[in-house]
Short mmCIF file of C-alpha atoms and ligand atoms in Angstrom, two decimals:
data_model
loop_
_atom_site.label_atom_id
_atom_site.label_comp_id
_atom_site.label_asym_id
_atom_site.label_seq_id
_atom_site.Cartn_x
_atom_site.Cartn_y
_atom_site.Cartn_z
CA UNK A 170 30.90 -8.43 -27.90
CA UNK A 171 30.19 -5.73 -25.42
CA UNK A 172 29.30 -2.09 -26.00
CA UNK A 173 32.69 -0.73 -25.19
CA UNK A 174 35.26 -3.22 -26.98
CA UNK A 175 36.56 -0.74 -29.09
CA UNK A 176 38.79 0.66 -26.70
CA UNK A 177 40.39 -2.60 -25.57
CA UNK A 178 43.23 -5.13 -27.29
CA UNK A 179 42.20 -7.80 -24.99
CA UNK A 180 39.09 -10.15 -24.57
CA UNK A 181 37.99 -9.60 -21.13
CA UNK A 182 38.65 -12.04 -18.28
CA UNK A 183 35.91 -14.53 -17.80
CA UNK A 184 35.65 -14.06 -13.73
CA UNK A 185 36.30 -10.25 -14.07
CA UNK A 186 33.54 -10.00 -16.84
CA UNK A 187 31.09 -12.14 -15.23
CA UNK A 188 31.16 -10.55 -11.91
CA UNK A 189 30.04 -7.56 -13.05
CA UNK A 190 27.21 -8.73 -15.24
CA UNK A 191 23.93 -7.72 -14.80
CA UNK A 192 21.85 -9.09 -17.23
CA UNK A 193 20.69 -12.26 -14.75
CA UNK A 194 18.68 -9.95 -12.94
CA UNK A 195 18.07 -6.29 -15.00
CA UNK A 196 16.24 -8.57 -17.49
CA UNK A 197 13.29 -7.49 -15.42
CA UNK A 198 13.66 -3.59 -16.87
CA UNK A 199 13.00 -5.31 -20.32
CA UNK A 200 9.91 -3.28 -20.87
CA UNK A 201 11.15 -0.28 -19.43
CA UNK A 202 14.29 -0.13 -21.23
CA UNK A 203 12.26 -0.76 -24.59
CA UNK A 204 9.83 2.30 -23.42
CA UNK A 205 12.67 4.58 -22.91
CA UNK A 206 14.34 3.95 -25.63
CA UNK A 207 11.44 4.54 -28.06
CA UNK A 208 10.84 7.81 -26.22
CA UNK A 209 14.78 8.59 -26.86
CA UNK A 210 14.71 7.47 -30.40
CA UNK A 211 11.36 10.39 -30.95
CA UNK A 212 13.62 12.71 -28.80
CA UNK A 213 16.54 12.25 -31.09
CA UNK A 214 14.27 12.48 -34.41
CA UNK A 215 12.51 15.74 -32.96
CA UNK A 216 15.67 17.27 -32.48
CA UNK A 217 16.89 16.28 -36.08
CA UNK A 218 19.80 14.24 -34.97
CA UNK A 219 17.73 10.79 -36.59
CA UNK A 220 16.33 10.44 -40.04
CA UNK A 221 12.58 10.25 -40.21
CA UNK A 222 13.67 6.09 -41.90
CA UNK A 223 15.91 5.82 -38.99
CA UNK A 224 13.44 6.75 -36.60
CA UNK A 225 10.67 4.58 -38.31
CA UNK A 226 13.12 1.55 -38.24
CA UNK A 227 13.89 1.66 -34.61
CA UNK A 228 10.57 2.17 -33.59
CA UNK A 229 9.30 -0.61 -35.57
CA UNK A 230 12.51 -2.47 -34.53
CA UNK A 231 11.94 -2.00 -30.87
CA UNK A 232 8.57 -2.86 -30.71
CA UNK A 233 8.87 -6.17 -32.36
CA UNK A 234 11.47 -6.77 -29.73
CA UNK A 235 8.85 -5.84 -27.00
CA UNK A 236 6.47 -7.96 -28.40
CA UNK A 237 8.70 -11.01 -28.60
CA UNK A 238 9.89 -10.44 -25.12
CA UNK A 239 6.09 -10.39 -23.77
CA UNK A 240 5.22 -13.32 -25.49
CA UNK A 241 8.21 -15.32 -24.46
CA UNK A 242 10.32 -14.54 -21.75
CA UNK A 243 13.19 -16.91 -22.74
CA UNK A 244 13.60 -14.37 -25.38
CA UNK A 245 15.22 -12.45 -23.12
CA UNK A 246 18.47 -14.11 -22.73
CA UNK A 247 21.93 -14.33 -24.00
CA UNK A 248 25.54 -13.66 -23.53
CA UNK A 249 24.91 -9.93 -22.83
CA UNK A 250 26.39 -7.65 -20.14
CA UNK A 251 23.13 -6.22 -19.34
CA UNK A 252 19.47 -5.70 -20.68
CA UNK A 253 20.54 -2.24 -22.50
CA UNK A 254 23.15 -4.18 -24.57
CA UNK A 255 20.66 -6.89 -24.63
CA UNK A 256 18.11 -4.73 -26.67
CA UNK A 257 20.54 -2.71 -28.60
CA UNK A 258 22.20 -6.11 -30.12
CA UNK A 259 18.63 -7.39 -30.93
CA UNK A 260 17.94 -3.76 -32.88
CA UNK A 261 21.10 -3.88 -34.75
CA UNK A 262 20.32 -7.69 -35.37
CA UNK A 263 16.95 -6.60 -36.83
CA UNK A 264 17.28 -3.44 -38.61
CA UNK A 265 21.22 -2.89 -39.10
CA UNK A 266 22.90 0.36 -39.47
CA UNK A 267 19.91 2.45 -37.98
CA UNK A 268 20.21 0.61 -34.73
CA UNK A 269 23.49 1.86 -34.10
CA UNK A 270 22.19 5.53 -33.93
CA UNK A 271 20.03 4.72 -31.18
CA UNK A 272 22.67 5.28 -28.37
CA UNK A 273 23.44 9.00 -29.63
CA UNK A 274 23.72 11.60 -27.13
CA UNK A 275 22.68 8.88 -24.00
CA UNK A 276 24.58 6.92 -21.53
CA UNK A 277 23.27 3.77 -19.76
CA UNK A 278 24.08 5.82 -16.81
CA UNK A 279 21.05 7.81 -17.25
CA UNK A 280 19.25 4.85 -19.11
CA UNK A 281 19.34 2.51 -15.86
CA UNK A 282 18.58 5.22 -13.80
CA UNK A 283 15.22 5.79 -15.97
CA UNK A 284 14.36 2.33 -16.47
CA UNK A 285 14.41 1.92 -12.37
CA UNK A 286 12.26 4.78 -12.08
CA UNK A 287 9.69 3.61 -14.79
CA UNK A 288 9.97 0.37 -13.61
CA UNK A 289 8.91 1.55 -9.46
CA UNK A 290 6.27 3.69 -11.23
CA UNK A 291 4.52 0.59 -12.57
CA UNK A 292 5.31 -1.48 -9.93
CA UNK A 293 4.56 0.47 -6.81
CA UNK A 294 0.60 0.47 -7.40
CA UNK A 295 0.89 -3.18 -7.52
CA UNK A 296 2.48 -3.32 -3.67
CA UNK A 297 -0.49 -0.73 -2.84
CA UNK A 298 -3.31 -2.83 -4.07
CA UNK A 299 -1.88 -5.62 -2.21
CA UNK A 300 -1.37 -3.77 0.88
CA UNK A 301 -5.10 -2.37 0.68
CA UNK A 302 -6.55 -6.31 0.31
CA UNK A 303 -4.72 -6.60 3.65
CA UNK A 304 -6.45 -3.53 5.30
CA UNK A 305 -9.69 -4.87 3.51
CA UNK A 306 -8.98 -8.22 5.50
CA UNK A 307 -8.57 -6.11 8.82
CA UNK A 308 -11.74 -4.23 8.02
CA UNK A 309 -13.95 -7.10 7.05
CA UNK A 310 -12.51 -9.10 10.32
CA UNK A 311 -13.55 -5.71 12.29
CA UNK A 312 -17.37 -5.90 10.89
CA UNK A 313 -17.33 -9.60 12.00
CA UNK A 314 -16.22 -8.72 15.26
CA UNK A 315 -19.12 -6.69 16.09
CA UNK A 316 -19.18 -5.60 19.54
CA UNK A 317 -16.97 -8.22 21.10
CA UNK A 318 -14.05 -7.12 23.80
CA UNK A 319 -10.83 -8.44 24.23
CA UNK A 320 -7.87 -7.07 26.41
CA UNK A 321 -5.76 -4.74 25.21
CA UNK A 322 -2.07 -4.58 26.49
CA UNK A 323 1.03 -2.25 27.32
CA UNK A 324 4.20 -4.06 28.29
CA UNK A 325 2.15 -7.14 27.23
CA UNK A 326 0.13 -6.94 30.29
CA UNK A 327 -3.62 -6.61 30.35
CA UNK A 328 -4.26 -3.15 29.89
CA UNK A 329 -8.11 -2.11 29.20
CA UNK A 330 -10.86 -3.70 27.57
CA UNK A 331 -11.11 -2.67 23.47
CA UNK A 332 -13.45 -3.83 20.77
CA UNK A 333 -11.80 -6.30 18.85
CA UNK A 334 -12.42 -4.45 15.87
CA UNK A 335 -10.59 -1.65 17.25
CA UNK A 336 -7.44 -3.87 17.17
CA UNK A 337 -7.86 -5.16 13.52
CA UNK A 338 -8.52 -1.15 12.69
CA UNK A 339 -5.17 -0.65 14.53
CA UNK A 340 -3.23 -2.59 12.24
CA UNK A 341 -5.02 -1.27 9.13
CA UNK A 342 -4.18 2.44 10.10
CA UNK A 343 -0.32 1.53 9.97
CA UNK A 344 -0.80 -0.34 6.63
CA UNK A 345 -2.72 2.79 5.45
CA UNK A 346 0.49 4.84 6.07
CA UNK A 347 2.42 1.94 4.20
CA UNK A 348 0.36 2.85 1.05
CA UNK A 349 1.09 6.51 1.70
CA UNK A 350 4.41 6.04 1.80
CA UNK A 351 5.10 3.91 -1.13
CA UNK A 352 3.19 6.94 -2.93
CA UNK A 353 5.96 9.04 -1.95
CA UNK A 354 8.49 6.90 -3.25
CA UNK A 355 6.59 6.77 -6.37
CA UNK A 356 6.87 10.56 -6.75
CA UNK A 357 10.59 10.41 -5.98
CA UNK A 358 11.16 8.45 -8.67
CA UNK A 359 8.52 10.50 -10.72
CA UNK A 360 11.58 12.69 -12.54
CA UNK A 361 13.02 12.14 -16.12
CA UNK A 362 16.73 11.84 -16.18
CA UNK A 363 17.26 11.71 -19.93
CA UNK A 364 19.49 14.54 -20.79
CA UNK A 365 21.85 14.23 -18.25
CA UNK A 366 24.01 12.22 -20.51
CA UNK A 367 27.27 9.96 -18.47
CA UNK A 368 27.53 12.87 -16.39
CA UNK A 369 27.77 16.45 -17.98
CA UNK A 370 24.59 16.45 -19.82
CA UNK A 371 23.80 15.82 -23.55
CA UNK A 372 25.42 17.84 -26.60
CA UNK A 373 22.22 17.23 -28.71
CA UNK A 374 19.43 19.84 -28.72
CA UNK A 375 16.64 17.27 -26.69
CA UNK A 376 13.68 18.79 -25.35
CA UNK A 377 13.45 17.32 -22.18
CA UNK A 378 10.53 18.87 -20.98
CA UNK A 379 8.78 17.29 -23.86
CA UNK A 380 10.39 13.90 -23.57
CA UNK A 381 9.41 13.97 -19.63
CA UNK A 382 5.56 14.51 -20.88
CA UNK A 383 5.86 11.80 -23.48
CA UNK A 384 7.15 9.44 -21.13
CA UNK A 385 4.83 10.60 -18.05
CA UNK A 386 6.96 11.87 -15.64
CA UNK A 387 5.65 15.05 -13.93
CA UNK A 388 9.36 16.59 -13.89
CA UNK A 389 12.96 16.51 -15.19
CA UNK A 390 15.79 15.92 -12.82
CA UNK A 391 17.87 19.27 -12.05
CA UNK A 392 21.47 18.49 -12.15
CA UNK A 393 23.09 15.79 -14.44
CA UNK A 394 25.95 14.99 -12.01
CA UNK A 395 23.45 14.57 -9.12
CA UNK A 396 20.73 12.50 -11.64
CA UNK A 397 24.03 10.15 -12.49
CA UNK A 398 24.26 8.53 -9.04
CA UNK A 399 20.73 9.71 -7.33
CA UNK A 400 19.04 6.62 -6.19
CA UNK A 401 17.50 8.51 -3.15
CA UNK A 402 14.46 7.01 -4.67
CA UNK A 403 15.59 3.50 -4.45
CA UNK A 404 16.51 4.11 -0.67
CA UNK A 405 12.94 5.60 -0.04
CA UNK A 406 11.41 2.72 -1.54
CA UNK A 407 13.38 0.27 0.72
CA UNK A 408 12.64 2.02 3.60
CA UNK A 409 9.03 2.15 2.79
CA UNK A 410 9.21 -1.79 2.25
CA UNK A 411 11.09 -2.30 5.09
CA UNK A 412 8.54 -0.69 7.28
CA UNK A 413 5.60 -2.13 5.56
CA UNK A 414 7.42 -5.27 6.59
CA UNK A 415 7.62 -4.16 10.19
CA UNK A 416 4.32 -3.60 10.41
CA UNK A 417 3.27 -6.95 8.84
CA UNK A 418 5.55 -8.40 11.37
CA UNK A 419 3.85 -6.79 14.32
CA UNK A 420 0.45 -7.92 12.99
CA UNK A 421 2.09 -11.43 13.03
CA UNK A 422 3.58 -11.36 16.46
CA UNK A 423 0.02 -10.60 17.48
CA UNK A 424 -1.66 -12.87 16.01
CA UNK A 425 0.98 -15.46 16.67
CA UNK A 426 0.26 -14.97 20.46
CA UNK A 427 -3.11 -14.40 20.46
CA UNK A 428 -3.92 -17.79 18.36
CA UNK A 429 -1.66 -19.71 20.71
CA UNK A 430 -3.19 -21.63 23.30
CA UNK A 431 -2.29 -19.56 26.18
CA UNK A 432 -4.62 -16.63 24.83
CA UNK A 433 -6.73 -18.52 22.34
CA UNK A 434 -8.75 -15.32 20.98
CA UNK A 435 -8.74 -16.18 17.50
CA UNK A 436 -8.04 -19.49 15.65
CA UNK A 437 -6.11 -19.80 12.86
CA UNK A 438 -7.85 -21.60 9.82
CA UNK A 439 -6.41 -24.98 8.95
CA UNK A 440 -5.80 -23.74 5.85
CA UNK A 441 -3.13 -21.09 6.92
CA UNK A 442 -1.69 -23.34 9.49
CA UNK A 443 0.98 -26.01 9.41
CA UNK A 444 1.37 -29.41 11.39
CA UNK A 445 4.44 -30.78 13.28
CA UNK A 446 6.14 -33.83 11.92
CA UNK A 447 6.39 -35.57 15.33
CA UNK A 448 3.81 -33.44 17.64
CA UNK A 449 0.61 -34.44 16.06
CA UNK A 450 -1.13 -31.72 18.37
CA UNK A 451 0.46 -29.24 16.95
CA UNK A 452 -0.81 -26.40 14.49
CA UNK A 453 1.67 -23.96 13.82
CA UNK A 454 1.57 -20.32 12.57
CA UNK A 455 4.19 -20.65 9.92
CA UNK A 456 2.90 -18.34 7.35
CA UNK A 457 2.88 -15.60 10.23
CA UNK A 458 6.95 -16.42 11.63
CA UNK A 459 7.93 -16.14 8.26
CA UNK A 460 6.14 -12.80 7.51
CA UNK A 461 7.79 -11.78 10.82
CA UNK A 462 11.27 -13.46 9.91
CA UNK A 463 11.17 -11.74 6.46
CA UNK A 464 11.26 -8.10 8.12
CA UNK A 465 14.69 -8.77 8.62
CA UNK A 466 15.77 -9.54 4.78
CA UNK A 467 13.65 -6.29 3.87
CA UNK A 468 15.53 -4.08 6.47
CA UNK A 469 18.76 -5.83 5.41
CA UNK A 470 18.29 -4.48 1.88
CA UNK A 471 17.77 -0.94 3.51
CA UNK A 472 20.69 -0.98 5.38
CA UNK A 473 22.98 -2.75 2.60
CA UNK A 474 21.73 -0.23 -0.10
CA UNK A 475 22.49 2.98 2.52
CA UNK A 476 26.00 1.39 3.34
CA UNK A 477 26.39 0.94 -0.69
CA UNK A 478 25.41 4.86 -1.18
CA UNK A 479 27.24 6.30 1.57
CA UNK A 480 30.97 5.99 0.18
CA UNK A 481 30.32 7.19 -3.28
CA UNK A 482 32.26 10.11 -5.40
CA UNK A 483 29.78 12.13 -7.10
CA UNK A 484 28.85 10.65 -10.44
CA UNK A 485 27.99 7.32 -11.25
CA UNK A 486 29.45 4.23 -10.15
CA UNK A 487 29.33 0.85 -10.87
CA UNK A 488 28.16 0.34 -7.21
CA UNK A 489 25.07 1.76 -8.09
CA UNK A 490 24.20 -1.58 -9.78
CA UNK A 491 23.76 -3.46 -6.49
CA UNK A 492 20.36 -1.08 -6.34
CA UNK A 493 18.44 -3.31 -8.72
CA UNK A 494 18.57 -6.65 -6.63
CA UNK A 495 17.72 -4.63 -3.68
CA UNK A 496 14.71 -3.20 -5.15
CA UNK A 497 13.33 -6.14 -6.84
CA UNK A 498 14.32 -8.47 -3.75
CA UNK A 499 12.41 -6.18 -1.32
CA UNK A 500 9.13 -5.82 -3.72
CA UNK A 501 9.27 -9.61 -3.98
CA UNK A 502 9.30 -10.24 -0.22
CA UNK A 503 6.72 -7.52 0.70
CA UNK A 504 4.36 -8.89 -2.13
CA UNK A 505 4.85 -12.48 -0.87
CA UNK A 506 4.36 -11.63 2.51
CA UNK A 507 1.32 -9.70 1.96
CA UNK A 508 -0.34 -12.18 -0.03
CA UNK A 509 0.43 -14.86 3.00
CA UNK A 510 -0.73 -12.13 5.79
CA UNK A 511 -4.28 -11.35 3.56
CA UNK A 512 -4.78 -15.36 3.63
CA UNK A 513 -4.18 -15.72 7.34
CA UNK A 514 -6.46 -12.72 8.27
CA UNK A 515 -9.00 -13.40 6.12
CA UNK A 516 -9.58 -16.71 7.00
CA UNK A 517 -8.87 -16.25 10.76
CA UNK A 518 -12.03 -17.01 12.78
CA UNK A 519 -12.55 -15.06 16.42
CA UNK A 520 -13.50 -16.85 19.74
CA UNK A 521 -15.76 -14.43 21.22
CA UNK A 522 -15.82 -16.26 24.68
CA UNK A 523 -12.07 -16.39 25.33
CA UNK A 524 -11.51 -12.94 24.00
CA UNK A 525 -14.13 -11.06 26.24
CA UNK A 526 -13.57 -13.42 28.95
CA UNK A 527 -9.99 -12.02 29.12
CA UNK A 528 -11.30 -8.29 28.84
CA UNK A 529 -13.04 -8.61 32.41
CA UNK A 530 -11.60 -8.52 35.54
CA UNK A 531 -8.72 -6.08 37.36
CA UNK A 532 -8.16 -4.24 33.58
CA UNK A 533 -11.34 -2.16 34.65
CA UNK A 534 -9.19 -0.61 37.41
CA UNK A 535 -8.68 2.65 35.19
CA UNK A 536 -12.08 2.76 34.92
CA UNK A 537 -12.95 2.91 38.41
CA UNK A 538 -10.32 5.36 39.13
CA UNK A 539 -11.95 7.43 36.09
CA UNK A 540 -15.08 7.07 37.77
CA UNK A 541 -13.83 8.16 41.08
CA UNK A 542 -12.24 11.30 39.42
CA UNK A 543 -15.24 12.10 37.43
CA UNK A 544 -16.93 12.59 40.71
CA UNK A 545 -14.31 15.02 42.15
CA UNK A 546 -11.81 13.06 43.53
CA UNK A 547 -8.23 14.12 42.61
CA UNK A 548 -7.12 11.25 39.88
CA UNK A 549 -3.79 10.75 41.82
CA UNK A 550 -6.00 9.96 45.11
CA UNK A 551 -8.62 7.79 43.16
CA UNK A 552 -5.42 5.82 41.40
CA UNK A 553 -4.10 5.03 45.17
CA UNK A 554 -7.35 4.26 46.51
CA UNK A 555 -8.06 1.82 43.38
CA UNK A 556 -4.43 0.46 43.50
CA UNK A 557 -5.26 -0.27 46.93
CA UNK A 558 -8.50 -2.35 46.03
CA UNK A 559 -6.71 -4.21 43.36
CA UNK A 560 -4.01 -5.01 45.95
CA UNK A 561 -6.91 -6.60 48.34
CA UNK A 562 -8.60 -8.30 45.41
CA UNK A 563 -5.21 -10.16 44.10
CA UNK A 564 -4.60 -11.11 47.52
CA UNK A 565 -8.12 -12.56 48.09
CA UNK A 566 -8.17 -13.76 44.31
CA UNK A 567 -11.49 -11.78 43.65
CA UNK A 568 -12.28 -8.90 41.09
CA UNK A 569 -14.17 -5.89 40.88
CA UNK A 570 -17.38 -7.98 39.61
CA UNK A 571 -17.58 -9.89 42.75
CA UNK A 572 -17.62 -6.42 45.29
CA UNK A 573 -20.87 -5.86 47.05
CA UNK A 574 -22.05 -2.40 47.24
CA UNK A 575 -20.83 -2.29 51.06
CA UNK A 576 -17.30 -3.04 49.73
CA UNK A 577 -17.62 -0.46 47.27
CA UNK A 578 -18.67 2.23 49.70
CA UNK A 579 -15.94 0.94 52.28
CA UNK A 580 -13.34 1.67 49.68
CA UNK A 581 -14.36 5.59 49.21
CA UNK A 582 -17.36 7.31 49.97
CA UNK A 583 -17.09 8.74 46.36
CA UNK A 584 -18.90 5.44 45.47
CA UNK A 585 -22.63 5.68 44.54
CA UNK A 586 -25.06 2.61 44.34
CA UNK A 587 -24.10 2.43 40.54
CA UNK A 588 -20.61 1.67 41.14
CA UNK A 589 -20.84 -2.16 40.29
CA UNK A 590 -22.67 -1.47 37.17
CA UNK A 591 -20.21 0.90 35.98
CA UNK A 592 -17.11 -1.43 36.49
CA UNK A 593 -18.02 -3.61 33.34
CA UNK A 594 -16.02 -4.27 30.06
CA UNK A 595 -18.83 -3.03 28.31
CA UNK A 596 -19.45 0.20 30.29
CA UNK A 597 -15.39 0.85 30.05
CA UNK A 598 -15.54 1.09 26.34
CA UNK A 599 -18.78 3.04 26.42
CA UNK A 600 -17.20 5.20 28.51
CA UNK A 601 -14.48 6.71 26.41
CA UNK A 602 -15.28 9.76 24.32
CA UNK A 603 -12.87 10.70 21.56
CA UNK A 604 -13.18 9.73 18.10
CA UNK A 605 -9.48 7.74 18.07
CA UNK A 606 -10.91 5.60 21.05
CA UNK A 607 -12.45 2.32 21.41
CA UNK A 608 -16.04 3.66 21.99
CA UNK A 609 -18.26 1.39 19.83
CA UNK A 610 -20.06 4.54 18.03
CA UNK A 611 -16.30 5.72 17.24
CA UNK A 612 -15.21 2.57 16.04
CA UNK A 613 -18.42 2.44 13.81
CA UNK A 614 -17.13 5.73 12.19
CA UNK A 615 -13.61 4.78 11.99
CA UNK A 616 -14.86 1.45 10.09
CA UNK A 617 -16.99 3.56 7.91
CA UNK A 618 -14.13 5.63 7.10
CA UNK A 619 -11.64 2.83 6.60
CA UNK A 620 -14.39 1.25 3.83
CA UNK A 621 -14.45 5.12 2.42
CA UNK A 622 -10.90 5.22 1.68
CA UNK A 623 -10.38 1.39 0.16
CA UNK A 624 -13.19 2.79 -2.36
CA UNK A 625 -11.30 5.96 -2.95
CA UNK A 626 -8.82 4.58 -5.60
CA UNK A 627 -9.76 2.01 -8.16
CA UNK A 628 -11.01 -1.12 -6.80
CA UNK A 629 -8.60 -3.94 -6.00
CA UNK A 630 -8.04 -6.51 -8.56
CA UNK A 631 -8.90 -10.22 -7.63
CA UNK A 632 -6.04 -12.28 -6.30
N1 LIG B 883 24.31 -2.35 -14.98
C1 LIG B 883 24.48 -0.83 -14.81
C2 LIG B 883 24.07 -0.31 -13.41
O1 LIG B 883 22.89 -1.33 -13.49
C3 LIG B 883 24.08 -0.11 -16.28
C4 LIG B 883 24.89 1.04 -16.16
C5 LIG B 883 26.41 0.64 -16.61
N2 LIG B 883 27.00 1.99 -16.79
C6 LIG B 883 28.21 1.94 -16.94
N3 LIG B 883 28.60 3.10 -17.12
N4 LIG B 883 29.07 0.81 -16.89
O2 LIG B 883 24.00 0.27 -12.87
#
């Protein structure tokens, strides 16, 4: 029995019916649907549409249903078309006639939008907390690394020495933007769609502003036609989750490279690595690879959803039902990837010798050129001179550290007696002057600021 069988004279074809059933996945909206219905019943009561007795019976029935569903997830099951039909059936089974009055003036079109908005409002903070845990793990790594240096890369070629802490705080910065971006999606979802009816609005005098306040929304949607098919908040959520996955993928890529034999700046904990069935020596970064791989899945959900939305005429269309699996899958993908990333990063160990050894050598060339420019030589000319020095050093298999004072001065008379000491990795980082740079004082301040940000909102719950 469906909510709409009255109009039809044959039973639905099983294949066609099953195809459009959504209860298998929209049962995740159980809590939200009950929350919405409790508020709707109150609003109907306040509008004089529901009698006090019916209102009270509906409240009691819905509260019992909520409790049963919370107690036992297996309760949320049945032959129903969707979670809305399920709850209505249970309500009528419990309280009879009065249960049939709940849907007065309301459409599933607005109901499902409401449910998903409520769902996102309560679930996004969990993702934000999980992101913060990864940021905190990066901050811890930054702190443990102290003043250890490593090379930074451009074009995947050694560029300039940086603090290991600077590297971790770089990834933390990207993940912090994801927390904000998810907040944006949450704010988009923060509008009450009830009162829109199926498309044209409702004919009952519902106080939508009061209903919005009752449900904790900061505003009411602007237009009922728009509201019945607006899933922009879904697209924004899928974009936010995709970009967070892209960021995790990039952390993963860095760590896959830097924990490999060729670099070895970091070592994966045995607890977060995997072995090979054939090659006994292998210590594989499967968790990182999967986080990288799953970014494709998240992006696929976003792209798929945009394609679903693009051809829709105004008003509700069943295509919109595809929103839920996209949201649930993207949410789950990000959540499990974040906990894996947290496990890997928090257990990662630094190999200071390898990291700092790789941070010395010809990657000091920019600092050598800066030395000349600071002493008055035009930078282009300095670049030219140092380029020639690099070319000779490469040919001889040497680096700046092996140059004698005489050789420095032969290269340019701008080089003073302090030139050999100036061209060291440590000098290089200390020479940086801006707050966003790898200067050790700047990195200390950045770490402090990151810690303050982490403490801004309620403490992150333990895993
Ligand atoms: N399961 C539907 C969805 O997810 C609920 C809304 C159904 N509305 C309708 N007119 N069939 O979009």
